Tab-separated table of C-alpha atoms in Angstrom:
chain	number	residue	atom	x	y	z
A	87	MET	CA	1.089	-4.649	-2.990
A	88	CYS	CA	-1.012	-1.503	-3.011
A	89	GLY	CA	-1.044	1.941	-1.462
A	90	ILE	CA	-3.746	3.244	0.883
A	91	VAL	CA	-4.553	6.557	2.566
A	92	GLY	CA	-7.242	7.808	4.926
A	93	PHE	CA	-7.933	11.374	6.087
A	94	HIS	CA	-10.276	12.529	8.863
A	95	GLY	CA	-10.535	16.124	10.014
A	96	PRO	CA	-12.562	19.343	10.158
A	97	GLU	CA	-11.910	20.370	6.543
A	98	ARG	CA	-12.484	18.954	3.079
A	99	VAL	CA	-9.925	16.219	2.433
A	100	VAL	CA	-10.009	15.345	-1.273
A	101	GLY	CA	-7.095	17.650	-2.176
A	102	ASP	CA	-4.826	16.049	0.418
A	103	MET	CA	-5.954	12.620	-0.740
A	104	ILE	CA	-4.963	13.225	-4.356
A	105	ILE	CA	-1.500	14.381	-3.272
A	106	GLY	CA	-1.164	11.471	-0.863
A	107	LEU	CA	-2.126	8.876	-3.462
A	108	THR	CA	0.232	10.417	-6.008
A	109	ALA	CA	3.057	10.027	-3.474
A	110	LEU	CA	2.145	6.329	-3.285
A	111	GLN	CA	1.808	5.801	-7.052
A	112	HIS	CA	4.890	3.537	-7.016
A	113	ARG	CA	2.830	1.015	-5.017
A	114	GLY	CA	0.208	0.511	-7.715
A	115	GLN	CA	-0.411	1.600	-11.295
A	116	ASP	CA	-3.415	-0.513	-12.318
A	117	ALA	CA	-6.245	1.465	-10.739
A	118	ALA	CA	-7.050	4.218	-8.253
A	119	GLY	CA	-10.077	5.116	-6.171
A	120	ILE	CA	-11.386	7.506	-3.515
A	121	ALA	CA	-14.450	7.426	-1.254
A	122	THR	CA	-15.447	10.433	0.850
A	123	PHE	CA	-18.174	10.896	3.454
A	124	ASP	CA	-19.917	14.237	3.977
A	125	GLY	CA	-22.012	13.352	7.029
A	126	ASP	CA	-24.953	12.130	4.983
A	127	ALA	CA	-23.647	9.984	2.124
A	128	PHE	CA	-20.611	8.359	0.550
A	129	HIS	CA	-19.183	9.792	-2.664
A	130	LEU	CA	-17.116	7.341	-4.706
A	131	HIS	CA	-15.002	7.520	-7.819
A	132	LYS	CA	-12.540	4.906	-9.071
A	133	GLY	CA	-11.140	3.616	-12.326
A	134	GLN	CA	-8.226	2.005	-14.097
A	135	GLY	CA	-5.005	3.950	-14.568
A	136	LEU	CA	-2.794	6.376	-12.688
A	137	VAL	CA	-4.099	8.835	-10.105
A	138	ASN	CA	-3.840	11.843	-12.406
A	139	ASP	CA	-5.684	9.968	-15.155
A	140	VAL	CA	-8.514	8.733	-12.948
A	141	PHE	CA	-9.216	11.978	-11.077
A	142	LYS	CA	-10.094	15.034	-13.096
A	143	PRO	CA	-11.553	18.298	-11.684
A	144	LYS	CA	-15.084	17.152	-12.510
A	145	HIS	CA	-14.550	14.096	-10.291
A	146	THR	CA	-12.870	15.788	-7.353
A	147	LYS	CA	-15.587	18.439	-7.266
A	148	LYS	CA	-18.109	15.733	-6.369
A	149	LEU	CA	-15.913	14.102	-3.706
A	150	THR	CA	-17.159	16.258	-0.861
A	151	GLY	CA	-16.661	15.577	2.828
A	152	ASN	CA	-14.169	15.841	5.659
A	153	THR	CA	-13.474	12.101	5.806
A	154	GLY	CA	-12.036	10.043	2.981
A	155	ILE	CA	-10.087	6.932	2.042
A	156	GLY	CA	-8.113	6.193	-1.115
A	157	HIS	CA	-6.292	3.381	-2.877
A	158	VAL	CA	-3.838	2.710	-5.696
A	159	ARG	CA	-3.971	-0.856	-6.953
A	160	TYR	CA	-1.349	-3.323	-8.065
A	161	THR	CA	-3.033	-6.562	-9.105
A	162	THR	CA	-1.971	-9.693	-7.230
A	163	GLN	CA	-5.404	-11.257	-6.728
A	164	GLY	CA	-8.183	-11.531	-9.279
A	165	ALA	CA	-8.426	-9.954	-12.689
A	166	ASN	CA	-7.370	-6.399	-13.423
A	167	ASP	CA	-10.672	-4.639	-14.084
A	168	SER	CA	-12.563	-1.622	-12.797
A	169	ASP	CA	-14.960	-3.698	-10.688
A	170	LEU	CA	-12.066	-4.738	-8.466
A	171	ALA	CA	-10.750	-1.218	-7.918
A	172	GLN	CA	-11.018	-0.001	-4.339
A	173	PRO	CA	-12.567	1.435	-2.140
A	174	PHE	CA	-15.522	-0.893	-1.567
A	175	THR	CA	-18.645	0.164	0.306
A	176	THR	CA	-21.554	-1.535	2.038
A	177	SER	CA	-24.681	0.094	3.402
A	178	TYR	CA	-25.092	-1.961	6.578
A	179	PRO	CA	-24.357	-1.484	9.391
A	180	PHE	CA	-24.251	2.329	9.349
A	181	GLY	CA	-22.477	2.403	5.994
A	182	LEU	CA	-18.882	1.281	5.645
A	183	ALA	CA	-16.194	2.169	3.111
A	184	MET	CA	-12.901	0.259	3.211
A	185	VAL	CA	-9.517	-0.032	1.501
A	186	HIS	CA	-6.755	-2.526	2.124
A	187	ASN	CA	-3.199	-3.456	1.174
A	188	GLY	CA	-2.185	-7.112	1.291
A	189	ASN	CA	-3.422	-10.641	0.574
A	190	VAL	CA	-5.841	-12.912	2.412
A	191	ILE	CA	-4.463	-16.456	2.321
A	192	ASN	CA	-7.511	-18.366	3.604
A	193	PHE	CA	-9.864	-16.668	1.171
A	194	ARG	CA	-11.858	-19.832	0.354
A	195	ASP	CA	-12.446	-20.555	4.037
A	196	VAL	CA	-13.533	-16.986	4.704
A	197	ALA	CA	-15.806	-16.915	1.658
A	198	LYS	CA	-17.439	-20.153	2.873
A	199	LEU	CA	-17.850	-18.711	6.384
A	200	LEU	CA	-19.440	-15.542	5.026
A	201	HIS	CA	-21.924	-17.566	3.012
A	202	GLU	CA	-22.815	-20.204	5.610
A	203	LYS	CA	-22.643	-18.262	8.888
A	204	TYR	CA	-23.251	-14.647	7.930
A	205	HIS	CA	-25.369	-15.310	4.787
A	206	VAL	CA	-23.235	-12.956	2.705
A	207	LEU	CA	-22.248	-13.683	-0.897
A	208	PRO	CA	-19.212	-11.620	-2.019
A	209	LYS	CA	-19.679	-10.044	-5.440
A	210	THR	CA	-16.043	-10.081	-6.565
A	211	THR	CA	-12.778	-12.008	-6.125
A	212	ASN	CA	-11.135	-9.094	-4.304
A	213	ASP	CA	-9.792	-9.922	-0.825
A	214	LEU	CA	-11.139	-6.635	0.489
A	215	GLU	CA	-14.715	-7.917	0.389
A	216	LEU	CA	-13.740	-10.791	2.665
A	217	ILE	CA	-12.280	-8.429	5.251
A	218	MET	CA	-15.059	-5.843	4.957
A	219	TYR	CA	-17.981	-8.289	5.207
A	220	THR	CA	-16.374	-10.215	8.065
A	221	PHE	CA	-15.931	-6.980	10.001
A	222	ALA	CA	-19.422	-5.750	9.089
A	223	SER	CA	-20.980	-9.078	10.131
A	224	GLU	CA	-19.264	-8.930	13.506
A	225	LEU	CA	-20.234	-5.296	13.975
A	226	ARG	CA	-23.913	-5.893	13.218
A	227	VAL	CA	-24.350	-8.196	16.266
A	228	LYS	CA	-23.471	-5.318	18.594
A	229	ASN	CA	-25.968	-2.879	20.038
A	230	LEU	CA	-26.027	-0.529	17.080
A	231	ASP	CA	-28.093	2.073	18.918
A	232	SER	CA	-25.210	2.705	21.313
A	233	LEU	CA	-22.103	1.466	19.508
A	234	SER	CA	-18.971	1.898	21.617
A	235	VAL	CA	-15.285	1.950	20.775
A	236	VAL	CA	-14.989	-1.355	22.652
A	237	ASP	CA	-17.612	-2.848	20.318
A	238	ILE	CA	-15.634	-1.705	17.279
A	239	PHE	CA	-12.400	-3.149	18.622
A	240	ASP	CA	-14.143	-6.438	19.490
A	241	ALA	CA	-15.299	-6.719	15.873
A	242	VAL	CA	-11.752	-6.002	14.711
A	243	GLU	CA	-10.307	-8.707	16.961
A	244	THR	CA	-12.700	-11.347	15.656
A	245	THR	CA	-11.948	-10.299	12.094
A	246	GLN	CA	-8.225	-10.678	12.757
A	247	GLU	CA	-8.811	-14.161	14.153
A	248	LEU	CA	-10.865	-15.281	11.160
A	249	VAL	CA	-8.995	-13.613	8.292
A	250	LYS	CA	-5.451	-14.940	7.797
A	251	GLY	CA	-2.701	-13.319	5.786
A	252	ALA	CA	-1.173	-9.894	5.401
A	253	TYR	CA	-3.309	-6.770	5.445
A	254	ALA	CA	-3.461	-3.153	6.474
A	255	THR	CA	-6.934	-1.621	6.274
A	256	ILE	CA	-8.636	1.751	6.662
A	257	THR	CA	-12.398	2.034	7.115
A	258	ILE	CA	-14.907	4.858	7.303
A	259	ILE	CA	-17.756	3.988	9.678
A	260	ALA	CA	-20.447	6.440	8.647
A	261	GLY	CA	-21.483	8.746	11.449
A	262	HIS	CA	-18.843	7.404	13.824
A	263	GLY	CA	-15.311	7.982	12.507
A	264	MET	CA	-12.317	6.309	10.906
A	265	LEU	CA	-10.793	2.941	11.796
A	266	ALA	CA	-7.468	1.383	10.820
A	267	PHE	CA	-6.081	-2.034	11.707
A	268	THR	CA	-3.423	-4.502	10.584
A	269	ASP	CA	-2.946	-8.265	10.561
A	270	PRO	CA	-1.610	-9.786	13.808
A	271	LEU	CA	1.956	-10.013	12.439
A	272	GLY	CA	2.098	-6.505	10.976
A	273	ILE	CA	3.358	-7.780	7.621
A	274	ARG	CA	2.139	-4.729	5.686
A	275	PRO	CA	3.038	-1.119	6.568
A	276	LEU	CA	0.675	1.540	7.938
A	277	VAL	CA	1.501	4.849	9.611
A	278	LEU	CA	-0.472	7.566	11.396
A	279	GLY	CA	0.115	11.298	11.016
A	280	ARG	CA	-1.418	14.569	12.210
A	281	ARG	CA	-1.637	18.158	11.033
A	282	ASP	CA	-3.002	20.919	13.255
A	283	THR	CA	-5.338	23.516	11.752
A	284	PRO	CA	-7.223	26.497	13.247
A	285	ASP	CA	-10.368	24.335	13.240
A	286	GLY	CA	-8.758	21.312	14.854
A	287	PRO	CA	-6.481	18.395	13.949
A	288	VAL	CA	-6.535	16.445	10.689
A	289	TYR	CA	-5.455	12.821	11.092
A	290	ALA	CA	-4.116	10.689	8.271
A	291	PHE	CA	-3.251	7.052	7.747
A	292	ALA	CA	-0.952	6.034	4.892
A	293	SER	CA	1.061	3.083	3.657
A	294	GLU	CA	4.242	5.162	3.822
A	295	SER	CA	5.423	8.234	5.695
A	296	THR	CA	6.491	9.991	2.501
A	297	CYS	CA	2.856	11.146	2.119
A	298	PHE	CA	3.216	13.245	5.253
A	299	ASP	CA	6.275	15.069	3.913
A	300	TYR	CA	4.278	16.427	0.977
A	301	LEU	CA	1.335	17.474	3.125
A	302	ASP	CA	3.119	18.953	6.146
A	303	PHE	CA	1.812	16.266	8.491
A	304	GLU	CA	3.672	15.289	11.647
A	305	PHE	CA	4.469	11.591	11.930
A	306	VAL	CA	2.698	10.156	14.993
A	307	LYS	CA	3.408	6.413	14.952
A	308	ASP	CA	3.553	3.171	13.043
A	309	VAL	CA	0.382	1.121	13.429
A	310	GLY	CA	1.777	-1.946	15.170
A	311	PRO	CA	1.148	-5.626	14.451
A	312	GLY	CA	-2.475	-6.476	15.153
A	313	GLN	CA	-3.169	-2.961	16.373
A	314	ALA	CA	-6.389	-1.046	15.762
A	315	VAL	CA	-6.697	2.735	15.837
A	316	PHE	CA	-10.074	4.485	15.860
A	317	ILE	CA	-10.521	8.251	15.467
A	318	ASP	CA	-14.002	9.379	16.458
A	319	ASN	CA	-15.966	12.361	15.192
A	320	ASN	CA	-14.561	14.510	17.997
A	321	PHE	CA	-11.077	13.643	16.699
A	322	GLN	CA	-10.191	11.677	19.790
A	323	VAL	CA	-7.753	8.836	19.034
A	324	HIS	CA	-8.412	5.412	20.584
A	325	TYR	CA	-5.953	2.541	20.487
A	326	LYS	CA	-6.481	-1.175	20.826
A	327	ASN	CA	-3.349	-2.755	22.225
A	328	PRO	CA	-1.494	-4.812	19.625
A	329	TYR	CA	-1.262	-8.558	19.746
A	330	SER	CA	1.610	-9.972	21.797
A	331	ARG	CA	2.798	-12.094	18.887
A	332	PRO	CA	6.131	-11.110	17.288
A	333	LYS	CA	6.129	-8.884	14.239
A	334	ALA	CA	7.006	-10.266	10.786
A	335	PHE	CA	7.270	-7.128	8.671
A	336	CYS	CA	7.934	-7.691	4.960
A	337	VAL	CA	11.653	-7.093	4.412
A	338	PHE	CA	11.042	-6.617	0.678
A	339	GLU	CA	9.530	-3.230	1.538
A	340	GLN	CA	12.991	-2.115	2.667
A	341	ILE	CA	14.773	-3.752	-0.261
A	342	TYR	CA	12.545	-2.610	-3.094
A	343	PHE	CA	8.955	-1.585	-2.698
A	344	ALA	CA	8.931	1.395	-0.351
A	345	ARG	CA	10.128	4.792	-1.497
A	346	GLU	CA	13.637	5.745	-0.421
A	347	ASP	CA	12.419	8.807	1.494
A	348	SER	CA	10.007	6.799	3.658
A	349	THR	CA	10.765	5.852	7.242
A	350	ILE	CA	9.602	2.390	8.308
A	351	HIS	CA	9.700	1.395	11.981
A	352	GLY	CA	12.231	4.124	12.698
A	353	ARG	CA	14.477	3.225	9.754
A	354	LEU	CA	14.978	5.505	6.757
A	355	VAL	CA	14.689	3.274	3.693
A	356	ALA	CA	17.506	5.065	1.835
A	357	ARG	CA	19.914	4.497	4.718
A	358	GLU	CA	19.033	0.805	4.957
A	359	ARG	CA	19.691	0.327	1.243
A	360	VAL	CA	23.112	1.955	1.622
A	361	ARG	CA	23.820	-0.561	4.373
A	362	LEU	CA	22.765	-3.405	2.063
A	363	GLY	CA	25.312	-2.197	-0.488
A	364	LYS	CA	28.112	-1.931	2.030
A	365	VAL	CA	27.500	-5.465	3.255
A	366	LEU	CA	27.851	-6.694	-0.336
A	367	ALA	CA	31.441	-5.431	-0.477
A	368	ARG	CA	32.735	-8.596	1.181
A	369	LYS	CA	31.085	-10.811	-1.440
A	370	VAL	CA	32.587	-8.751	-4.265
A	371	ALA	CA	36.057	-8.934	-2.714
A	372	ASP	CA	35.782	-12.671	-2.048
A	373	ALA	CA	34.881	-13.205	-5.723
A	374	GLY	CA	38.061	-11.374	-6.768
A	375	LEU	CA	36.103	-8.809	-8.798
A	376	LYS	CA	37.724	-5.462	-9.556
A	377	PRO	CA	35.164	-3.358	-11.420
A	378	ASP	CA	36.093	-0.021	-12.945
A	379	MET	CA	32.838	1.460	-11.738
A	380	VAL	CA	29.635	0.655	-9.864
A	381	ILE	CA	26.313	1.638	-11.406
A	382	ASP	CA	22.709	1.077	-10.402
A	383	VAL	CA	19.489	-0.040	-12.021
A	384	PRO	CA	17.345	3.068	-11.465
A	385	SER	CA	15.958	3.798	-9.115
A	386	SER	CA	15.666	1.152	-6.409
A	387	GLY	CA	19.310	0.103	-6.879
A	388	TYR	CA	20.767	3.582	-6.372
A	389	PHE	CA	21.483	3.619	-2.642
A	390	ALA	CA	22.784	0.031	-2.522
A	391	ALA	CA	25.101	0.803	-5.445
A	392	SER	CA	26.436	3.931	-3.771
A	393	GLY	CA	27.048	1.991	-0.550
A	394	LEU	CA	28.919	-0.743	-2.413
A	395	ALA	CA	31.049	1.749	-4.349
A	396	GLU	CA	31.997	3.555	-1.154
A	397	ALA	CA	32.905	0.309	0.608
A	398	ILE	CA	35.153	-1.058	-2.176
A	399	GLY	CA	36.674	2.302	-3.164
A	400	VAL	CA	35.424	2.293	-6.751
A	401	PRO	CA	33.758	5.253	-8.482
A	402	TYR	CA	29.985	5.274	-8.591
A	403	ARG	CA	28.345	6.513	-11.777
A	404	ARG	CA	24.722	6.984	-12.774
A	405	ALA	CA	25.353	5.331	-16.109
A	406	MET	CA	21.781	4.312	-16.880
A	407	VAL	CA	19.249	7.061	-17.507
A	408	LYS	CA	15.660	6.366	-16.542
A	409	ASN	CA	12.639	7.627	-18.425
A	410	ASN	CA	10.494	8.728	-15.485
A	411	HIS	CA	7.348	8.562	-17.570
A	412	MET	CA	7.508	4.758	-17.684
A	413	GLY	CA	6.127	2.628	-14.843
A	414	ARG	CA	7.832	0.100	-12.584
A	415	SER	CA	8.599	-2.982	-14.650
A	416	PHE	CA	8.244	-5.344	-11.681
A	417	ILE	CA	4.521	-4.654	-11.338
A	418	VAL	CA	3.671	-5.057	-15.018
A	419	PRO	CA	1.675	-8.344	-15.184
A	420	THR	CA	3.419	-10.132	-18.114
A	421	GLN	CA	7.049	-10.726	-19.012
A	422	ALA	CA	6.618	-9.290	-22.510
A	423	GLY	CA	5.257	-6.139	-20.927
A	424	ARG	CA	8.084	-6.004	-18.372
A	425	GLU	CA	10.762	-6.318	-21.056
A	426	ASP	CA	9.059	-3.631	-23.131
A	427	VAL	CA	9.070	-1.312	-20.108
A	428	VAL	CA	12.770	-1.981	-19.443
A	429	LYS	CA	13.672	-1.324	-23.074
A	430	LYS	CA	11.817	1.972	-23.125
A	431	LYS	CA	12.715	3.033	-19.579
A	432	LEU	CA	16.508	2.556	-19.389
A	433	ASN	CA	19.188	4.000	-21.626
A	434	PRO	CA	22.899	3.383	-20.831
A	435	ILE	CA	25.360	6.276	-21.178
A	436	LYS	CA	27.776	4.761	-23.687
A	437	ALA	CA	30.616	7.188	-22.923
A	438	PHE	CA	30.659	6.014	-19.282
A	439	VAL	CA	30.511	2.235	-19.750
A	440	GLU	CA	32.347	1.666	-23.028
A	441	GLY	CA	35.403	-0.523	-22.474
A	442	LYS	CA	34.762	-0.697	-18.706
A	443	LYS	CA	34.230	-3.535	-16.259
A	444	VAL	CA	30.867	-2.593	-14.784
A	445	ALA	CA	29.288	-3.782	-11.542
A	446	VAL	CA	25.550	-3.146	-11.895
A	447	VAL	CA	23.473	-3.275	-8.701
A	448	ASP	CA	19.760	-4.077	-8.697
A	449	ASP	CA	17.443	-4.636	-5.749
A	450	SER	CA	16.832	-8.303	-6.638
A	451	ILE	CA	16.646	-10.951	-9.355
A	452	VAL	CA	13.161	-12.427	-9.547
A	453	ARG	CA	12.463	-13.939	-12.961
A	454	GLY	CA	15.857	-13.264	-14.556
A	455	THR	CA	14.580	-12.066	-17.912
A	456	THR	CA	14.568	-8.398	-16.964
A	457	SER	CA	18.098	-8.755	-15.555
A	458	ARG	CA	19.188	-10.316	-18.843
A	459	ARG	CA	17.789	-7.364	-20.768
A	460	ILE	CA	19.768	-4.955	-18.582
A	461	VAL	CA	22.986	-6.899	-19.137
A	462	ARG	CA	22.394	-6.840	-22.886
A	463	LEU	CA	21.838	-3.071	-22.832
A	464	LEU	CA	25.198	-2.576	-21.106
A	465	ARG	CA	27.007	-4.868	-23.536
A	466	GLU	CA	25.441	-3.084	-26.477
A	467	ALA	CA	26.783	0.147	-24.975
A	468	GLY	CA	30.295	-1.337	-24.996
A	469	ALA	CA	30.886	-2.637	-21.454
A	470	SER	CA	33.799	-5.095	-21.495
A	471	GLU	CA	32.518	-7.091	-18.484
A	472	VAL	CA	29.247	-6.956	-16.576
A	473	TYR	CA	28.885	-8.161	-12.981
A	474	PHE	CA	25.244	-8.328	-11.894
A	475	ILE	CA	24.852	-7.753	-8.146
A	476	SER	CA	21.620	-8.266	-6.215
A	477	SER	CA	21.113	-6.492	-2.904
A	478	ALA	CA	18.649	-9.272	-2.007
A	479	PRO	CA	19.446	-12.962	-1.514
A	480	PRO	CA	18.129	-15.513	-4.041
A	481	ILE	CA	14.327	-15.511	-4.098
A	482	VAL	CA	13.433	-19.178	-3.835
A	483	SER	CA	9.841	-19.175	-2.551
A	484	PRO	CA	6.658	-17.459	-3.685
A	485	CYS	CA	5.446	-14.417	-1.780
A	486	ILE	CA	1.872	-14.939	-0.619
A	487	TYR	CA	1.495	-11.638	1.198
A	488	GLY	CA	0.932	-9.180	-1.630
A	489	ILE	CA	3.998	-9.092	-3.896
A	490	ASP	CA	3.499	-10.427	-7.415
A	491	MET	CA	5.724	-13.494	-7.338
A	492	ALA	CA	3.246	-16.107	-6.228
A	493	MET	CA	4.133	-18.853	-8.714
A	494	SER	CA	7.334	-20.832	-8.269
A	495	THR	CA	7.696	-21.220	-12.040
A	496	GLU	CA	8.509	-17.493	-12.165
A	497	LEU	CA	11.390	-17.667	-9.677
A	498	ILE	CA	14.648	-18.440	-11.426
A	499	ALA	CA	16.613	-19.002	-8.193
A	500	ALA	CA	14.110	-21.627	-7.055
A	501	ASN	CA	15.373	-24.067	-9.684
A	502	TYR	CA	18.864	-23.061	-10.785
A	503	THR	CA	22.318	-22.443	-9.374
A	504	GLU	CA	24.058	-19.087	-9.436
A	505	ASP	CA	26.279	-20.269	-12.298
A	506	GLU	CA	23.232	-21.279	-14.357
A	507	ILE	CA	21.552	-17.980	-13.596
A	508	CYS	CA	24.719	-16.134	-14.556
A	509	ARG	CA	24.761	-17.851	-17.929
A	510	TYR	CA	21.085	-17.214	-18.484
A	511	ILE	CA	21.241	-13.454	-17.823
A	512	GLU	CA	24.493	-13.344	-19.847
A	513	ALA	CA	26.576	-11.719	-17.092
A	514	ASP	CA	30.239	-12.384	-16.331
A	515	ARG	CA	29.402	-12.906	-12.663
A	516	VAL	CA	26.324	-12.875	-10.438
A	517	ILE	CA	26.623	-11.861	-6.795
A	518	TYR	CA	23.740	-12.244	-4.340
A	519	GLN	CA	23.359	-10.809	-0.849
A	520	ASP	CA	23.930	-13.432	1.833
A	521	LEU	CA	20.741	-14.350	3.663
A	522	SER	CA	22.560	-14.331	7.003
A	523	ASP	CA	23.729	-10.758	6.392
A	524	LEU	CA	20.183	-9.669	5.525
A	525	GLU	CA	18.817	-11.352	8.643
A	526	ASP	CA	21.435	-9.597	10.768
A	527	LEU	CA	20.363	-6.241	9.341
A	528	PHE	CA	16.612	-6.676	9.763
A	529	ALA	CA	15.890	-9.504	12.205
A	530	GLU	CA	15.434	-7.047	15.071
A	531	GLU	CA	14.032	-3.666	14.191
A	532	ARG	CA	15.192	-1.679	17.218
A	533	GLY	CA	12.919	-3.412	19.661
A	534	HIS	CA	9.957	-3.597	17.294
A	535	GLY	CA	10.335	-7.293	16.477
A	536	GLY	CA	11.481	-9.112	13.373
A	537	SER	CA	10.844	-9.344	9.670
A	538	CYS	CA	9.369	-11.790	7.171
A	539	PHE	CA	12.040	-13.524	5.054
A	540	ALA	CA	9.696	-16.128	3.554
A	541	CYS	CA	10.565	-15.439	-0.091
A	542	PHE	CA	14.223	-16.218	0.734
A	543	THR	CA	13.662	-19.112	3.158
A	544	GLY	CA	10.287	-20.718	2.436
A	545	LYS	CA	9.385	-20.283	6.136
A	546	TYR	CA	6.055	-18.481	6.249
A	547	PRO	CA	5.172	-16.677	9.504
A	548	THR	CA	1.475	-17.555	9.127
A	549	GLY	CA	2.209	-21.305	9.160
A	550	ASP	CA	1.567	-24.050	6.610
A	551	VAL	CA	0.491	-22.439	3.325
A	552	THR	CA	0.585	-25.452	0.991
A	553	ARG	CA	-3.143	-25.372	0.301
A	554	TYR	CA	-3.106	-21.644	-0.326
A	555	LEU	CA	-0.256	-21.916	-2.821
A	556	ARG	CA	-2.249	-24.461	-4.797
A	557	HIS	CA	-5.355	-22.272	-4.721
A	558	ILE	CA	-3.571	-19.088	-5.746
A	559	GLN	CA	-1.861	-20.831	-8.656
A	560	GLU	CA	-5.241	-22.081	-9.886
A	561	GLU	CA	-6.768	-18.621	-9.482
A	562	ARG	CA	-3.939	-16.787	-11.222
A	563	GLN	CA	-3.843	-19.204	-14.141
A	564	SER	CA	-7.563	-18.721	-14.681
A	565	HIS	CA	-7.355	-14.908	-14.687
A	566	ARG	CA	-3.957	-14.032	-16.153
A	567	PRO	CA	-2.327	-14.694	-19.518
A	568	VAL	CA	0.430	-17.294	-19.369
A	569	ASP	CA	3.848	-15.693	-18.969
A	570	LYS	CA	5.427	-17.954	-21.579
A	571	GLU	CA	9.019	-16.830	-21.219
A	572	ALA	CA	8.980	-17.062	-17.417
A	573	VAL	CA	7.531	-20.588	-17.686
A	574	SER	CA	10.126	-21.636	-20.246
A	575	VAL	CA	12.960	-20.487	-17.999
A	576	SER	CA	11.845	-22.954	-15.355
A	577	ALA	CA	11.121	-25.692	-17.874
A	578	LYS	CA	14.729	-26.162	-18.886
A	579	ALA	CA	18.123	-25.044	-17.660
A	580	PRO	CA	19.503	-21.858	-19.171
A	581	ALA	CA	22.031	-22.611	-21.847
A	582	PRO	CA	25.613	-21.384	-21.446
A	583	THR	CA	26.246	-18.184	-23.359
A	584	GLU	CA	29.433	-17.156	-25.112
A	585	HIS	CA	30.410	-13.486	-24.663
């Protein structure tokens, strides 16, 4: 999962891009990059770290131009190094600069095609090169002296047919304009916005609408599944009709990854998380639980916790204080690092939880070890009982579309029962969201199609992915340190724990 932005207008864009990427920092903390185009040349700067660390005044001064794309990276494919930071550029045809969010699942097939048919050898393991060179190779067979919008959209359509997986992309085509397109199922989010200026409109693409709130942009539309949008140098917007296939938007965006103040397909994320909490009330009642208070794991659990508390008539308290200067533990690459982040990020308010039966709501339980650390923090603060409540159903299958849970050995619910998981995380009770309730909430997004529930069901909307799962496990094991604790959890059943 990553965050992408693209700006195209009559004025210099780098200032808006820095603000936009900062608003998307929750989507990636490993690296950041920006490419601008000034009419004659690309200007590129990227590096490892947060946006404010990578871009200093001396860098932004050189990023001239009225067109630009940017990226914040969260590593799910390949090693985490500066060479893999986006954007990527290529000089032919015209000069292209591209960013993407997502995962290509037939990367070996595409790499072979690029080498054998197009005579292109990708330089890195980043999926973006596969998309960029496929598109560039299809574009180069057109009449480049009189390139039309139809030619661009034809190249997009062939790229979408050849490249399988989940992706949202933004591309600068030097001298022509800005292009954005998504995979045929629309698994990853992308939105279009506009701001009017005295010199003409500025258009922006972004992974989430929250960017537009900071920059006073008007939301125009979601980029639909398989849709392509091209904005030419006269700032005319051209649309390629989306594929007729149903949408399979990643439901985990609503549960966890997107910011609460973003609107996705007409749904405010904060409101949807409140609904998730209210639906959980039945499960809590059926279990006979009577907590003294409901608290959240900051900050993605907040709205679900408040919805649950309201539905069961129990006080809600913010009883865990978050250190906002620590990153998101989920996207730290090793378990030791994740636990270190949790320890330094969360501090229970002892006066609130001491002697109380506490229902703690988190967005999900993935590996279990972070959940266990949270339970221990609450017990150390004096909680008499701890009920751990997940606003997501059990995650039983790897995500292959850009969320970092692509190895089944890391998924505690894939191998163990709720009782075993409860003992392992040292809670008095574990409550999961029912899959059927989640499907009822998100199966139909107000006429926009359905969602992807593959991590809860094992049913992948792109078809049989057995070969890909084997390939990605081989690739990850060759590039990442072994997450020893996550592996050991799946190697043997969690032992019962006395409280």
